[in-house]
Coordinates of C-alpha atoms (C1' of nucleotides) in Angstrom, one line a residue:
Chain A
M198 CA -30.2 -4.9 7.3
L199 CA -31.6 -5.3 3.8
Y200 CA -32.3 -8.9 3.5
V201 CA -34.5 -9.9 6.4
K202 CA -37.5 -7.9 7.2
N203 CA -39.2 -9.4 10.1
T204 CA -36.7 -10.6 12.7
E205 CA -39.0 -10.9 15.7
S206 CA -41.3 -13.6 14.2
I207 CA -38.3 -15.7 13.3
R208 CA -36.5 -15.4 16.5
C209 CA -38.9 -17.3 18.8
M210 CA -38.6 -20.7 17.2
D211 CA -35.0 -21.9 16.8
P212 CA -32.1 -20.0 18.2
F213 CA -30.2 -20.6 15.0
L214 CA -33.1 -19.8 12.7
P215 CA -32.1 -16.2 12.2
A216 CA -28.6 -17.2 11.1
K217 CA -29.9 -19.9 8.9
R218 CA -32.5 -17.6 7.4
Y219 CA -30.0 -14.9 7.0
F220 CA -27.5 -17.1 5.1
Q221 CA -30.2 -18.3 2.9
E222 CA -31.3 -14.9 2.0
I223 CA -27.6 -13.8 1.5
S224 CA -27.1 -16.8 -0.8
A225 CA -30.0 -15.6 -2.9
T226 CA -29.1 -12.0 -3.2
S227 CA -25.4 -11.8 -2.8
I228 CA -22.2 -13.0 -4.4
H229 CA -21.1 -16.4 -3.2
Y230 CA -17.7 -17.1 -1.8
L231 CA -17.0 -13.4 -1.2
S232 CA -17.4 -11.4 2.0
L233 CA -16.4 -8.1 3.5
D234 CA -14.6 -7.7 6.8
C235 CA -14.2 -4.2 8.1
V236 CA -11.6 -2.9 10.6
V237 CA -13.1 0.3 11.9
F238 CA -10.5 2.3 13.7
G239 CA -11.5 5.0 16.2
F240 CA -9.3 7.0 18.7
H241 CA -10.4 7.8 22.2
H242 CA -8.7 8.4 25.5
N243 CA -5.3 8.1 23.8
E244 CA -6.1 4.7 22.6
L245 CA -6.6 3.2 19.1
K246 CA -9.8 1.2 19.1
V247 CA -11.7 -1.1 16.7
L248 CA -15.4 -1.9 16.5
L249 CA -16.3 -5.5 17.3
L250 CA -19.6 -7.5 17.3
R251 CA -20.6 -10.1 19.8
W252 CA -22.6 -13.0 18.2
K253 CA -26.0 -13.7 19.5
D254 CA -26.1 -15.8 22.7
T255 CA -22.3 -16.2 22.7
E256 CA -19.2 -14.7 24.0
E257 CA -17.7 -14.7 20.6
W258 CA -16.5 -11.5 19.0
S259 CA -15.7 -10.8 15.4
L260 CA -15.2 -7.9 12.9
P261 CA -18.3 -6.3 11.4
G262 CA -18.8 -7.5 7.9
G263 CA -21.3 -8.3 5.2
F264 CA -21.8 -9.4 1.7
I265 CA -21.9 -7.8 -1.7
G266 CA -25.1 -7.6 -3.6
K267 CA -25.1 -9.3 -7.0
R268 CA -25.3 -5.9 -8.7
E269 CA -23.7 -3.8 -6.0
S270 CA -20.3 -2.1 -6.3
V271 CA -17.8 -3.6 -3.8
D272 CA -17.0 -0.2 -2.2
A273 CA -20.8 0.6 -2.0
A274 CA -21.3 -2.6 -0.1
A275 CA -18.6 -1.7 2.4
I276 CA -20.0 1.7 2.9
R277 CA -23.5 0.3 3.4
V278 CA -22.2 -2.2 6.0
L279 CA -20.4 0.5 8.0
Q280 CA -23.2 3.0 7.8
E281 CA -25.4 0.4 9.4
R282 CA -22.8 -0.4 12.2
T283 CA -21.8 3.2 12.9
G284 CA -24.7 5.5 11.9
L285 CA -22.2 7.7 10.0
E286 CA -23.0 9.4 6.7
H287 CA -19.5 9.8 5.3
L288 CA -16.6 7.7 6.2
F289 CA -13.1 7.1 5.1
L290 CA -12.8 3.6 3.8
Q291 CA -9.8 1.8 2.3
Q292 CA -9.5 -1.7 0.9
F293 CA -6.2 -3.1 2.1
H294 CA -6.0 -6.8 1.5
V295 CA -7.8 -9.9 0.2
F296 CA -7.8 -12.8 2.5
G297 CA -8.1 -15.8 0.2
A298 CA -6.2 -18.7 1.6
A299 CA -8.2 -21.9 0.8
E300 CA -7.7 -23.1 4.4
R301 CA -8.7 -19.8 5.8
Y302 CA -11.8 -21.1 7.6
D303 CA -10.9 -24.7 7.8
Q304 CA -9.2 -24.8 11.2
D305 CA -11.6 -23.5 13.8
D306 CA -14.3 -23.5 11.3
T307 CA -16.3 -26.6 12.2
W308 CA -16.3 -25.3 15.7
A309 CA -17.3 -21.8 14.7
R310 CA -20.0 -22.8 12.3
T311 CA -21.6 -25.2 14.8
K312 CA -21.4 -22.6 17.4
L313 CA -23.0 -20.0 15.3
G314 CA -25.6 -22.2 13.7
W315 CA -24.0 -22.1 10.3
D316 CA -25.7 -24.4 8.0
P317 CA -23.4 -26.0 5.4
E318 CA -26.4 -26.7 3.2
S319 CA -27.2 -23.0 2.8
W320 CA -23.7 -21.7 2.6
S321 CA -20.6 -22.3 0.5
E322 CA -17.7 -24.2 1.7
R323 CA -15.1 -21.4 1.6
T324 CA -15.1 -17.6 1.8
I325 CA -12.7 -15.1 0.4
S326 CA -12.7 -12.0 2.4
L327 CA -12.1 -8.5 1.2
G328 CA -10.5 -6.5 4.0
Y329 CA -11.4 -2.9 4.4
Y330 CA -10.3 -0.5 7.1
A331 CA -12.2 2.6 8.1
L332 CA -11.1 5.7 9.9
V333 CA -13.9 7.3 11.9
D334 CA -14.4 10.1 14.4
Y335 CA -15.0 8.1 17.7
T336 CA -17.3 10.8 19.0
K337 CA -19.6 10.6 16.1
V338 CA -20.2 6.9 16.0
T339 CA -23.2 5.1 17.5
P340 CA -22.2 1.4 17.5
M341 CA -25.1 -0.8 16.4
P342 CA -25.2 -4.5 16.4
D343 CA -26.5 -6.3 13.3
L344 CA -29.0 -9.2 12.9
L345 CA -26.6 -11.8 14.1
S346 CA -25.1 -10.0 17.0
D347 CA -26.2 -8.9 20.5
E348 CA -23.6 -6.2 21.0
C349 CA -21.4 -3.8 19.1
R350 CA -18.7 -2.0 20.9
W351 CA -15.2 -0.5 20.8
W352 CA -12.1 -2.5 21.9
A353 CA -8.6 -1.1 22.4
V354 CA -6.4 -2.7 19.7
D355 CA -3.9 -3.8 22.2
Q356 CA -6.4 -5.6 24.4
L357 CA -8.4 -7.5 22.0
P358 CA -10.0 -10.9 22.8
R359 CA -9.5 -13.9 20.7
L360 CA -11.7 -13.4 17.7
L361 CA -13.6 -15.8 15.4
F362 CA -12.0 -17.0 12.2
D363 CA -8.9 -15.2 11.3
H364 CA -10.1 -11.8 12.4
N365 CA -7.2 -11.2 14.8
H366 CA -4.9 -11.7 11.8
I367 CA -6.9 -9.4 9.7
I368 CA -6.6 -6.6 12.3
E369 CA -2.9 -7.1 12.4
V370 CA -2.6 -6.6 8.7
A371 CA -4.9 -3.6 8.8
L372 CA -2.6 -2.1 11.5
K373 CA 0.5 -2.7 9.5
T374 CA -1.1 -1.0 6.5
L375 CA -2.2 1.8 8.5
R376 CA 1.3 2.4 9.8
R377 CA 2.7 2.3 6.4
Q378 CA 0.1 4.6 5.0
L379 CA 0.3 7.1 7.7
S380 CA 2.4 9.4 5.5
W381 CA 0.0 9.6 2.6
Q382 CA -3.4 8.9 3.9
P383 CA -5.5 11.4 5.8
V384 CA -5.2 9.5 9.0
G385 CA -5.3 12.3 11.6
Y386 CA -8.0 14.1 9.6
N387 CA -10.4 11.2 9.8
L388 CA -9.6 9.8 13.2
L389 CA -9.9 13.0 15.2
P390 CA -12.8 15.3 15.8
D391 CA -12.9 18.7 14.1
K392 CA -11.1 20.3 17.0
F393 CA -8.4 18.6 18.8
T394 CA -5.2 19.5 20.8
L395 CA -1.7 18.9 19.6
P396 CA -1.0 16.3 22.4
E397 CA -4.0 14.3 21.1
L398 CA -2.6 14.3 17.6
Q399 CA 0.7 13.3 18.9
R400 CA -0.7 10.5 20.9
L401 CA -2.5 9.3 17.8
Y402 CA 0.8 9.2 15.9
E403 CA 2.5 7.5 18.7
T404 CA -0.1 4.9 19.1
I405 CA -0.1 4.0 15.4
L406 CA 3.7 4.1 15.1
G407 CA 4.1 2.2 18.4
R408 CA 6.8 4.5 19.7
P409 CA 7.1 7.8 21.5
L410 CA 7.8 11.0 19.6
D411 CA 9.5 14.1 21.0
P412 CA 6.9 16.8 21.6
R413 CA 9.1 19.7 20.5
N414 CA 10.0 18.0 17.3
F415 CA 6.4 17.0 16.7
H416 CA 5.2 20.6 17.2
K417 CA 7.9 22.0 14.9
K418 CA 7.1 19.4 12.2
M419 CA 3.4 19.8 12.2
M420 CA 3.5 23.5 12.3
G421 CA 6.0 23.5 9.6
L422 CA 3.6 21.7 7.3
N423 CA 1.2 24.5 7.6
I424 CA -1.8 22.1 7.8
L425 CA -3.0 23.2 11.2
E426 CA -4.9 26.2 12.2
R427 CA -4.6 27.1 15.9
L428 CA -7.8 28.4 17.4
E429 CA -8.2 30.9 20.2
E430 CA -10.2 28.5 22.1
R431 CA -8.6 26.1 24.5
R432 CA -9.7 22.8 25.9
R433 CA -10.9 23.5 29.5
G434 CA -12.2 21.1 32.1
G435 CA -9.2 18.7 32.1
A436 CA -6.9 19.2 35.0
Y437 CA -3.7 21.2 34.6
K438 CA -2.7 23.7 31.8
S439 CA -5.3 23.9 29.1
P440 CA -4.0 23.0 25.7
Y441 CA -4.9 25.0 22.5
L442 CA -7.4 23.5 20.1
Y443 CA -6.4 23.1 16.5
R444 CA -8.3 22.4 13.3
F445 CA -6.9 20.9 10.0
R446 CA -6.8 23.1 6.9
P447 CA -8.2 20.6 4.4
E448 CA -6.5 22.0 1.3
A449 CA -3.0 22.2 2.8
Y450 CA -3.6 18.8 4.4
E451 CA -4.4 17.2 1.0
Q452 CA -1.4 18.7 -0.5
A453 CA 1.0 17.5 2.3
L454 CA -0.3 14.0 1.7
E455 CA 0.3 14.3 -2.0
E456 CA 3.9 15.1 -1.3
G457 CA 4.2 12.3 1.3
A458 CA 5.4 15.1 3.6
M459 CA 3.8 13.5 6.7
A460 CA 6.3 10.7 7.0
F461 CA 8.0 10.1 10.4
G462 CA 11.5 8.6 10.1
Chain B
M220 CA -4.6 -24.9 -19.1
L221 CA -6.5 -27.0 -16.6
Y222 CA -10.0 -27.0 -18.0
V223 CA -10.0 -27.9 -21.6
K224 CA -8.1 -30.9 -22.8
N225 CA -8.5 -31.0 -26.4
T226 CA -8.5 -27.7 -28.1
E227 CA -8.0 -28.7 -31.6
S228 CA -11.1 -30.7 -32.0
I229 CA -13.2 -27.9 -30.7
R230 CA -11.7 -25.2 -32.8
C231 CA -12.8 -26.3 -36.1
M232 CA -16.5 -25.8 -35.6
D233 CA -17.5 -22.4 -34.3
P234 CA -14.9 -19.7 -33.9
F235 CA -16.4 -18.8 -30.6
L236 CA -16.7 -22.4 -29.3
P237 CA -13.4 -22.5 -27.5
A238 CA -14.4 -19.4 -25.6
K239 CA -17.9 -20.6 -24.8
R240 CA -16.6 -24.0 -23.8
Y241 CA -13.9 -22.3 -21.7
F242 CA -16.4 -20.2 -19.8
Q243 CA -18.7 -23.1 -19.2
E244 CA -15.9 -25.1 -17.8
I245 CA -14.7 -22.2 -15.6
S246 CA -18.3 -21.7 -14.4
A247 CA -18.3 -25.3 -13.1
T248 CA -14.9 -25.4 -11.6
S249 CA -14.2 -21.9 -10.4
I250 CA -15.6 -19.2 -8.3
H251 CA -18.3 -17.1 -9.9
Y252 CA -18.0 -13.3 -10.2
L253 CA -14.4 -13.3 -9.3
S254 CA -11.4 -13.1 -11.6
L255 CA -7.7 -12.4 -11.5
D256 CA -5.9 -9.8 -13.6
C257 CA -2.2 -9.7 -13.5
V258 CA 0.1 -6.9 -14.4
V259 CA 3.5 -8.5 -15.1
F260 CA 6.3 -6.0 -15.1
G261 CA 9.5 -6.5 -16.8
F262 CA 12.5 -4.3 -17.5
H263 CA 14.4 -4.4 -20.7
H264 CA 16.4 -2.0 -22.9
N265 CA 15.8 0.7 -20.3
E266 CA 12.1 0.4 -20.6
L267 CA 9.5 -0.9 -18.1
K268 CA 7.2 -3.4 -19.9
V269 CA 4.0 -5.4 -19.2
L270 CA 2.9 -8.7 -20.6
L271 CA -0.3 -8.6 -22.7
L272 CA -2.3 -11.2 -24.6
R273 CA -3.9 -10.8 -27.9
W274 CA -7.4 -12.5 -28.1
K275 CA -7.8 -15.1 -30.8
D276 CA -8.7 -13.8 -34.3
T277 CA -8.8 -10.2 -33.0
E278 CA -6.5 -7.2 -32.6
E279 CA -7.7 -6.8 -29.0
W280 CA -5.2 -6.9 -26.2
S281 CA -5.8 -7.5 -22.5
L282 CA -3.9 -8.4 -19.3
P283 CA -3.3 -12.0 -18.6
G284 CA -5.7 -13.4 -16.1
G285 CA -7.6 -16.4 -14.9
F286 CA -10.1 -17.7 -12.3
I287 CA -9.8 -19.1 -8.9
G288 CA -10.7 -22.8 -8.4
K289 CA -13.4 -23.4 -5.8
R290 CA -10.9 -24.9 -3.4
E291 CA -7.9 -23.0 -4.5
S292 CA -6.1 -20.3 -2.5
V293 CA -6.3 -16.9 -4.2
D294 CA -2.6 -16.4 -4.2
A295 CA -2.0 -20.0 -5.6
A296 CA -4.4 -19.2 -8.5
A297 CA -2.4 -16.1 -9.4
I298 CA 0.8 -18.0 -9.2
R299 CA -0.6 -20.8 -11.4
V300 CA -1.9 -18.3 -14.0
L301 CA 1.5 -16.5 -14.2
Q302 CA 3.5 -19.7 -14.3
E303 CA 1.5 -20.7 -17.3
R304 CA 2.1 -17.3 -19.0
T305 CA 5.8 -16.9 -18.2
G306 CA 7.2 -20.3 -17.6
L307 CA 8.8 -19.1 -14.4
E308 CA 9.0 -21.2 -11.3
H309 CA 9.2 -18.6 -8.7
L310 CA 7.8 -15.1 -9.0
F311 CA 7.3 -12.1 -7.0
L312 CA 3.6 -11.5 -6.8
Q313 CA 1.6 -8.9 -4.9
Q314 CA -2.1 -8.2 -4.8
F315 CA -2.7 -4.5 -5.0
H316 CA -6.3 -3.7 -5.6
V317 CA -9.8 -5.1 -6.0
F318 CA -11.7 -3.7 -8.9
G319 CA -15.2 -4.1 -8.0
A320 CA -17.4 -1.3 -9.4
A321 CA -20.7 -2.7 -10.4
E322 CA -20.5 -0.9 -13.7
R323 CA -17.0 -2.1 -14.3
Y324 CA -17.8 -4.0 -17.5
D325 CA -21.0 -2.3 -18.4
Q326 CA -19.6 0.3 -20.8
D327 CA -17.8 -1.4 -23.6
D328 CA -19.0 -4.7 -22.3
T329 CA -21.6 -5.6 -24.8
W330 CA -19.2 -4.8 -27.5
A331 CA -16.4 -6.8 -26.0
R332 CA -18.4 -9.8 -25.1
T333 CA -19.9 -10.0 -28.6
K334 CA -16.5 -9.6 -30.0
L335 CA -15.0 -12.3 -27.9
G336 CA -17.9 -14.8 -28.1
W337 CA -18.9 -14.3 -24.5
D338 CA -22.1 -16.2 -23.9
P339 CA -24.3 -14.5 -21.3
E340 CA -26.0 -17.8 -20.6
S341 CA -22.8 -19.4 -19.5
W342 CA -21.3 -16.6 -17.6
S343 CA -22.3 -14.3 -14.8
E344 CA -23.3 -10.7 -15.4
R345 CA -20.6 -8.9 -13.6
T346 CA -17.0 -9.7 -12.5
I347 CA -15.0 -8.5 -9.6
S348 CA -11.3 -8.5 -10.4
L349 CA -8.5 -9.1 -8.0
G350 CA -5.5 -7.0 -9.3
Y351 CA -2.0 -8.6 -8.9
Y352 CA 1.2 -7.2 -10.0
A353 CA 4.3 -9.3 -10.6
L354 CA 7.9 -8.4 -10.9
V355 CA 9.9 -10.7 -13.1
D356 CA 13.3 -11.0 -14.7
Y357 CA 12.6 -10.2 -18.4
T358 CA 15.5 -12.4 -19.6
K359 CA 13.9 -15.5 -17.9
V360 CA 10.4 -15.2 -19.3
T361 CA 9.0 -17.2 -22.2
P362 CA 5.6 -15.4 -23.0
M363 CA 3.1 -18.0 -23.8
P364 CA -0.5 -17.3 -25.0
D365 CA -3.4 -19.1 -23.3
L366 CA -6.4 -20.9 -24.8
L367 CA -8.1 -17.8 -25.7
S368 CA -5.3 -15.9 -27.2
D369 CA -3.1 -16.0 -30.3
E370 CA -0.1 -14.1 -28.9
C371 CA 1.6 -13.1 -25.7
R372 CA 4.2 -10.4 -25.7
W373 CA 5.8 -7.4 -23.9
W374 CA 4.6 -3.9 -24.4
A375 CA 6.4 -0.8 -23.0
V376 CA 4.1 0.8 -20.4
D377 CA 4.3 4.2 -22.0
Q378 CA 3.2 2.9 -25.4
L379 CA 0.2 0.7 -24.6
P380 CA -2.6 0.1 -27.0
R381 CA -6.2 0.6 -25.9
L382 CA -6.9 -2.5 -23.9
L383 CA -10.1 -4.5 -23.3
F384 CA -12.3 -3.7 -20.3
D385 CA -10.8 -1.5 -17.7
H386 CA -7.3 -3.0 -18.2
N387 CA -5.7 0.3 -19.0
H388 CA -6.9 1.6 -15.7
I389 CA -5.8 -1.5 -13.8
I390 CA -2.2 -1.0 -15.2
E391 CA -2.3 2.7 -14.1
V392 CA -3.2 1.6 -10.6
A393 CA -0.5 -1.0 -10.6
L394 CA 2.1 1.6 -11.6
K395 CA 1.1 4.0 -8.9
T396 CA 1.3 1.2 -6.4
L397 CA 4.7 0.2 -7.7
R398 CA 5.9 3.8 -7.3
R399 CA 4.7 4.0 -3.8
Q400 CA 6.1 0.6 -2.8
L401 CA 9.5 1.2 -4.4
S402 CA 11.0 2.0 -1.0
W403 CA 9.9 -1.2 0.8
Q404 CA 9.3 -3.8 -1.8
P405 CA 12.3 -5.7 -3.5
V406 CA 11.6 -4.1 -6.9
G407 CA 15.1 -3.9 -8.2
Y408 CA 15.9 -7.4 -6.9
N409 CA 13.0 -9.0 -8.9
L410 CA 13.1 -6.9 -12.0
L411 CA 16.7 -7.2 -12.9
P412 CA 18.8 -10.2 -13.8
D413 CA 21.2 -11.5 -11.2
K414 CA 24.0 -9.4 -12.6
F415 CA 23.4 -5.9 -13.7
T416 CA 25.1 -2.6 -14.1
L417 CA 24.6 0.5 -12.0
P418 CA 23.3 2.6 -14.9
E419 CA 20.7 -0.1 -15.5
L420 CA 19.5 0.0 -11.9
Q421 CA 19.4 3.8 -12.2
R422 CA 17.4 3.6 -15.4
L423 CA 14.9 1.3 -13.6
Y424 CA 14.5 3.6 -10.7
E425 CA 14.1 6.6 -13.1
T426 CA 11.5 4.8 -15.3
I427 CA 9.4 3.8 -12.3
L428 CA 9.7 7.2 -10.6
G429 CA 9.2 9.0 -13.9
R430 CA 12.0 11.4 -13.5
P431 CA 15.8 11.6 -13.9
L432 CA 18.2 10.9 -11.0
D433 CA 21.7 12.3 -10.5
P434 CA 24.2 9.5 -11.3
R435 CA 26.7 10.7 -8.6
N436 CA 24.0 10.9 -5.9
F437 CA 22.5 7.6 -7.0
H438 CA 25.8 5.8 -6.9
K439 CA 26.6 7.2 -3.5
K440 CA 23.2 6.3 -2.0
M441 CA 23.1 2.8 -3.4
M442 CA 26.7 2.1 -2.3
G443 CA 25.9 3.6 1.1
L444 CA 23.1 1.1 1.7
N445 CA 25.7 -1.8 1.4
I446 CA 23.3 -3.9 -0.5
L447 CA 25.4 -4.1 -3.7
E448 CA 28.4 -6.3 -4.4
R449 CA 30.6 -5.1 -7.2
L450 CA 32.0 -7.9 -9.3
E451 CA 35.4 -8.0 -11.1
E452 CA 33.5 -8.7 -14.3
R453 CA 32.4 -5.9 -16.6
R454 CA 29.7 -5.8 -19.3
R455 CA 31.5 -6.0 -22.5
G456 CA 30.2 -5.9 -26.0
G457 CA 28.2 -2.7 -25.8
A458 CA 29.9 0.3 -27.4
Y459 CA 32.0 2.7 -25.2
K460 CA 33.2 2.3 -21.7
S461 CA 32.3 -1.1 -20.2
P462 CA 30.4 -0.8 -16.9
Y463 CA 31.0 -2.9 -13.8
L464 CA 28.5 -5.6 -13.0
Y465 CA 26.8 -5.8 -9.6
R466 CA 24.9 -8.3 -7.7
F467 CA 22.4 -7.7 -4.8
R468 CA 23.3 -9.0 -1.4
P469 CA 19.9 -10.5 -0.4
E470 CA 20.3 -10.3 3.3
A471 CA 21.3 -6.7 3.3
Y472 CA 18.7 -5.9 0.8
E473 CA 15.9 -7.3 2.9
Q474 CA 17.2 -5.3 5.8
A475 CA 17.2 -2.1 3.8
L476 CA 13.7 -2.7 2.8
E477 CA 12.6 -3.3 6.4
E478 CA 14.0 0.1 7.3
G479 CA 12.4 1.8 4.3
A480 CA 15.9 3.0 3.5
M481 CA 15.4 2.8 -0.3
A482 CA 13.1 5.8 -0.5
F483 CA 14.0 8.5 -3.0
G484 CA 12.8 12.0 -1.9
Chain C
dC247 C1' 40.6 10.6 -32.9
dC248 C1' 36.0 11.2 -31.9
dA249 C1' 31.5 10.2 -29.9
dA250 C1' 29.0 8.3 -26.2
dA251 C1' 28.5 6.6 -21.9
dA252 C1' 30.7 5.3 -17.2
dG253 C1' 32.6 6.7 -13.2
dT254 C1' 33.6 9.7 -9.4
dG255 C1' 34.0 14.1 -4.9
dT256 C1' 32.8 18.4 -2.8
dT257 C1' 30.0 21.7 -0.9
dA258 C1' 25.9 24.1 0.9
dG259 C1' 21.5 23.8 3.0
dG260 C1' 17.5 21.8 5.1
dG261 C1' 15.5 18.6 8.0
dC262 C1' 15.9 15.4 11.7
dT263 C1' 17.4 14.3 16.4
dA264 C1' 18.5 15.1 21.0
dC265 C1' 17.9 17.7 24.9
dA266 C1' 15.6 20.8 29.6
dC267 C1' 13.1 24.3 31.4
dC268 C1' 9.1 27.3 32.6
dC269 C1' 4.1 27.8 32.5
dA270 C1' -0.8 27.2 33.3
dT271 C1' -4.3 24.9 35.8
dG272 C1' -7.2 22.1 39.1
dT273 C1' -6.9 20.0 43.4
Chain D
dA212 C1' 1.7 24.8 47.1
dC213 C1' 2.0 21.1 44.4
dA214 C1' 1.4 17.8 40.9
dT215 C1' 0.7 17.2 36.3
dG216 C1' 0.8 17.9 31.7
dG217 C1' 1.4 21.8 28.0
dG218 C1' 4.3 24.6 25.5
dT219 C1' 8.6 26.0 23.5
dG220 C1' 14.3 26.9 21.1
dT221 C1' 18.9 25.5 20.0
dA222 C1' 22.9 23.1 18.3
dG223 C1' 25.0 19.2 15.8
dC224 C1' 24.6 15.9 12.3
dC225 C1' 23.3 13.6 8.4
dC226 C1' 21.2 13.2 4.3
dT227 C1' 20.1 15.4 0.1
dA228 C1' 20.7 18.1 -4.0
dA229 C1' 23.4 20.6 -7.0
dC230 C1' 27.2 20.6 -9.8
dA231 C1' 31.6 19.0 -14.1
dC232 C1' 35.3 16.7 -15.6
dT233 C1' 38.1 12.5 -16.7
dT234 C1' 38.2 7.7 -18.4
dT235 C1' 37.1 4.1 -21.2
dT236 C1' 35.8 1.9 -25.3
dG237 C1' 34.1 0.9 -30.1
dG238 C1' 33.7 2.7 -34.5

DNA sequence: CCAAAAGTGTTAGGGCTACACCCATGT
DNA sequence: ACATGGGTGTAGCCCTAACACTTTTGG
């Protein structure tokens, strides 16, 4: 993290000192009232997952997030935050909503702030949050906790714990957005590894859409779009018949998205 | 406007005083770094239009906008701003993008700020803008300038002047969003008066999509959706054959949107 | 009576849906 | 051998796109 250089020396004294110190630093260097919350989607074992952080010395989970430097572009801030959490160089990032209700943090806020050592003196009373979602290749991510958290790990979207603040709601909105954008955003391209099988791609679509698709129709449709290249290689090692591996053809993929051709009725 | 009570007494002294005073007041009562910019779409004479403001004593035009009170919900601020500009009670409002590049205002900024009497002492160096678009019934709007502008009026989207800041770009993004959302947002419902003719609705779709539609297919499709009610009444007075008037059936309309049924290939 | 716009039906083709069986592989 | 998931073709239907003439009205 950019703003606090020496964590160890701080940590020994007051369990809340890192947080207090952190927010003081942020106040000085970042934009007030505004924060980023990032919903990082990954796909693994046929499940859609999101990255969550566990706050230091608690069992409380929340979305990875951060703040925007006073002279930093908003997108750059989101990229910076996610690079720190995931270790990825490039990532697909999309702003999807501004959460700006005045009462946004009022409800469980006193509770949360006390719990997390949030000092009202050093922080503003309300926060407007810019919601970003990211699509990442699960296999390439190294989840890393930040200064305020002990743990960073994946959770299946349909088995989330109760999160701090309105973060459950933020994830819901991100999911809805993802569903709607499936036909014109490079969802498959960013969520899957370079090589993948057709059933994996189908599972991905099914998971996001929340309903089963017919494998024959799926095959026909995907192949008809000419965006997939079938490799000689097959995925070995799993039990049963080994499926072919495929790879996206980036140019054709882009074009199909332009035309909105990847819609599923 | 909320922040300055007595404009007249201020205006006589320094041509830039109202602006300076305005920004000082805003600094005290509103959230720094953040602003709202609203693209208000209306439809009239078969043209899609947007509301623009002309800054006091200049020929410079920009989008209506405003700031968010420190304890005000973001949506509420946008509604407040647009009620002041349009006189409408209810309006359909949708946030569509955050414009947050650090260099957003850097280019023509010195120029613009000097021109508009923007005092760097009393205002922060950069602004992140929340983009909202609104869909309004042109016939019900009374355009009203704000404290900093002399004039508020409609401009056809395809004949816009060069606007201040990045407002031309903001309108472009709003239009793209509108196009994409045509199939699941109540666009026709909000842009047209209660009663309208089928050709008017078709013109609206054609304008937003930027291409002509076949009248027979349009008729068939709209009628097939069961969202329109044909009235006995016809529009008289125009030359030539008088068209029937129609009205939306709100429940059916909502449902068609849910199903994304209003897409045009 | 003429000019301009409104209103309307049919047909052909493509894409979507529904549906069932054999194949390959590891245990 | 068997259990499990992978891979594939066909037929009906609906939706879409293409296409032209008649009616109404005001001038």
